[in-house]
Short mmCIF file of C-alpha atoms in Angstrom, two decimals:
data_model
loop_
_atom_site.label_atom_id
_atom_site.label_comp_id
_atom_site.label_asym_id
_atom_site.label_seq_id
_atom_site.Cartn_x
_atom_site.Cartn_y
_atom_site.Cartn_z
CA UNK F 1 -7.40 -12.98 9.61
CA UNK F 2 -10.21 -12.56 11.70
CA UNK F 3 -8.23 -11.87 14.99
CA UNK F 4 -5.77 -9.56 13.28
CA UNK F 5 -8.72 -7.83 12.19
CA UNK F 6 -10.83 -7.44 15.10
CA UNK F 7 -7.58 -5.97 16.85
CA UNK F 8 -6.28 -3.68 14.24
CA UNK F 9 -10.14 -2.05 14.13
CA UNK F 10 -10.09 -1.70 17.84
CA UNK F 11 -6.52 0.33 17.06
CA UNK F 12 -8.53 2.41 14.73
CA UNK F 13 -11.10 3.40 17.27
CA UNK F 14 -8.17 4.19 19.51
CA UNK F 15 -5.92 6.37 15.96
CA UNK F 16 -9.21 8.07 15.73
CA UNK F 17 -9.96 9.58 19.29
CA UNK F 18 -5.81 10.43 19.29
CA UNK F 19 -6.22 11.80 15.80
CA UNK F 20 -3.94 9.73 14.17
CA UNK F 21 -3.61 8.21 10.87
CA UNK F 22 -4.84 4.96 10.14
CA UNK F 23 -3.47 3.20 6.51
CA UNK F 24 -4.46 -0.70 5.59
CA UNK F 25 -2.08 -1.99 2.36
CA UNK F 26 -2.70 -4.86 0.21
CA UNK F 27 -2.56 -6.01 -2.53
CA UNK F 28 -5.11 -4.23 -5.33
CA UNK F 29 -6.48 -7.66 -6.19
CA UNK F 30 -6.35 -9.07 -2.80
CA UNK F 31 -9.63 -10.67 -1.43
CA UNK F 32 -9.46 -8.64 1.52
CA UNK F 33 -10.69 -5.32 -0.42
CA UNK F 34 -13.82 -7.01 -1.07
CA UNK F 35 -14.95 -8.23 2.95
CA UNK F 36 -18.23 -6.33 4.66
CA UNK F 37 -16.08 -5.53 7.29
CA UNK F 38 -12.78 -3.54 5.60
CA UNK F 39 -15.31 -2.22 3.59
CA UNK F 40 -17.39 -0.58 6.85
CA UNK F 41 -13.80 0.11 8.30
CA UNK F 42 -12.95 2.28 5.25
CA UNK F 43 -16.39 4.14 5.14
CA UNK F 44 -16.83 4.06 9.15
CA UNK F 45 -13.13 6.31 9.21
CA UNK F 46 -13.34 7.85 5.71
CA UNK F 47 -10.28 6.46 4.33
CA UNK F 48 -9.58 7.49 0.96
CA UNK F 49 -8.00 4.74 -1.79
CA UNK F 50 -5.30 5.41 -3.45
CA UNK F 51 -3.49 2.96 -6.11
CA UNK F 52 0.02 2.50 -7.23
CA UNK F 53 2.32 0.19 -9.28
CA UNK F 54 5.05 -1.67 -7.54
CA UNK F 55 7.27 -1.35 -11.59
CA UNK F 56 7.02 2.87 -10.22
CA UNK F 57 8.33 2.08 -6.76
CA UNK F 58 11.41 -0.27 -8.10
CA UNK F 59 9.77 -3.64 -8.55
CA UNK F 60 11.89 -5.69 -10.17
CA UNK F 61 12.31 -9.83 -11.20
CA UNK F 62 14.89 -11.69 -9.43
CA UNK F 63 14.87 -14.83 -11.97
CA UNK F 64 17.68 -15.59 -13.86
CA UNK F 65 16.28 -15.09 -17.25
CA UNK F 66 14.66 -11.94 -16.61
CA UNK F 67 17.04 -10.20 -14.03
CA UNK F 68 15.77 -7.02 -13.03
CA UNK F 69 12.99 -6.82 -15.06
CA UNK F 70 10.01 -4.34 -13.87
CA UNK F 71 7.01 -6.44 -11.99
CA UNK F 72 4.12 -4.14 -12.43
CA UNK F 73 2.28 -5.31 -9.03
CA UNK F 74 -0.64 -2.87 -8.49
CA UNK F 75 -0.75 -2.06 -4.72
CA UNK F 76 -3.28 0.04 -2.64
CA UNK F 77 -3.60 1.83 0.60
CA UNK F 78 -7.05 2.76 2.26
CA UNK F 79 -5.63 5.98 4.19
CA UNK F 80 -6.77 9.40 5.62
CA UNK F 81 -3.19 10.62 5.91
CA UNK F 82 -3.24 13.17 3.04
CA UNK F 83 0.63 12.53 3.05
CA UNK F 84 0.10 8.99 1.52
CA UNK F 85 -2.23 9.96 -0.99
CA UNK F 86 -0.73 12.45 -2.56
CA UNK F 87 3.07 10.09 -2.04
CA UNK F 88 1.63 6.96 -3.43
CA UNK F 89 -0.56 8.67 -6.01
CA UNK F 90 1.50 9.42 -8.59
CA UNK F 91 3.64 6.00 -8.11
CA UNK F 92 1.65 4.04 -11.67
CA UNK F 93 2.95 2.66 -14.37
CA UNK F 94 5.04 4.58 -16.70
CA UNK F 95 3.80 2.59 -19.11
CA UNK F 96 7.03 2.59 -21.67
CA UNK F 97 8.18 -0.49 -20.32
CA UNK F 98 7.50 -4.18 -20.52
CA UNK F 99 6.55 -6.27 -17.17
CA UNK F 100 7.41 -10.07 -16.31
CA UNK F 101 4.50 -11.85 -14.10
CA UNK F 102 4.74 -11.58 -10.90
CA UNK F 103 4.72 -15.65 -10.22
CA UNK F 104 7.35 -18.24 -9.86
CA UNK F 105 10.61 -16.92 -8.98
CA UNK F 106 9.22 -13.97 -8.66
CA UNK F 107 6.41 -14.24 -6.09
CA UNK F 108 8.76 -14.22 -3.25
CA UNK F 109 10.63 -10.89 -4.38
CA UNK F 110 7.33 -9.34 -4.35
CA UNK F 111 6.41 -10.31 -1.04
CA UNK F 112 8.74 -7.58 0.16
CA UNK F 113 8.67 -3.57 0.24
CA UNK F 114 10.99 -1.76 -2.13
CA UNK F 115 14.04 0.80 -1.05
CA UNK F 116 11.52 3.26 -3.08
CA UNK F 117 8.25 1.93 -1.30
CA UNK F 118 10.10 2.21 1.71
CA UNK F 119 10.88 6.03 1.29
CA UNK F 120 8.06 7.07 0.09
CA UNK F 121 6.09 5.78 3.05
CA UNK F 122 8.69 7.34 5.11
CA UNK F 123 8.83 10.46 3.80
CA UNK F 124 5.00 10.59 3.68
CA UNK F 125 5.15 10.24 7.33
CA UNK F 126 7.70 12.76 8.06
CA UNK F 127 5.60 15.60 5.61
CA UNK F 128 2.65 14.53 8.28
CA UNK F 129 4.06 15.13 10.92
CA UNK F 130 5.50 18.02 10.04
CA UNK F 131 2.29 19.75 8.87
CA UNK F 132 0.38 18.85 12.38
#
């Protein structure tokens, strides 16, 4: 972790002078969120927070006995693309559904990005680049 940190905040220094956007993801509960340094990273570039559910972005259980079930999987993104934020900001739980845990079976599935996570990030992207 500590190389791929050192060498994505050198990147930022370099998205900042070009005036691009800079966007961490993880996790909401991840470790990570916590650290002296991503915390100076997100103050140092004023990257905003913004936190989503993965059961809104099409999250769903792979195990046998719960096929397709929503995984509720609360993601974030530091960002200062305004794109993201307001993409990813209204993507939380619904809450008129029930979850399965995201373990066992399960785990793996959520390792990956969605169709939906996929497209919104993408469409985020193309909105911010159309607005510069």
């Amino acid at each position: 972790m500590e190389g791929l940190l050192a060498a994505f905040t050198g990147l930022c220094e370099i998205a900042q002078l070009c005036r691009c956007y800079i966007a961490i993801e993880w996790p909401n509960g991840c470790a990570y969120w916590k650290r002296g340094d991503v915390l100076d990273l997100i103050h140092k570039y004023s990257l905003e927070i913004v936190k989503f559910d993965g059961c809104a972005l099409g999250l769903t259980s792979i195990a046998r006995s719960t096929l397709h079930a929503p995984i509720k999987k609360p993601w974030r993104i530091a960002t200062n693309c305004p794109e993201i934020i307001r993409g990813f900001g209204n993507k939380l739980c619904t809450k008129d559904h029930d979850h399965v845990p995201c373990s066992g079976e399960n785990t793996k599935v959520s390792e990956c990005y969605t169709p939906m996570y996929v497209r919104c990030l993408h469409d985020s992207f193309e909105q911010a680049i159309g607005n510069r």
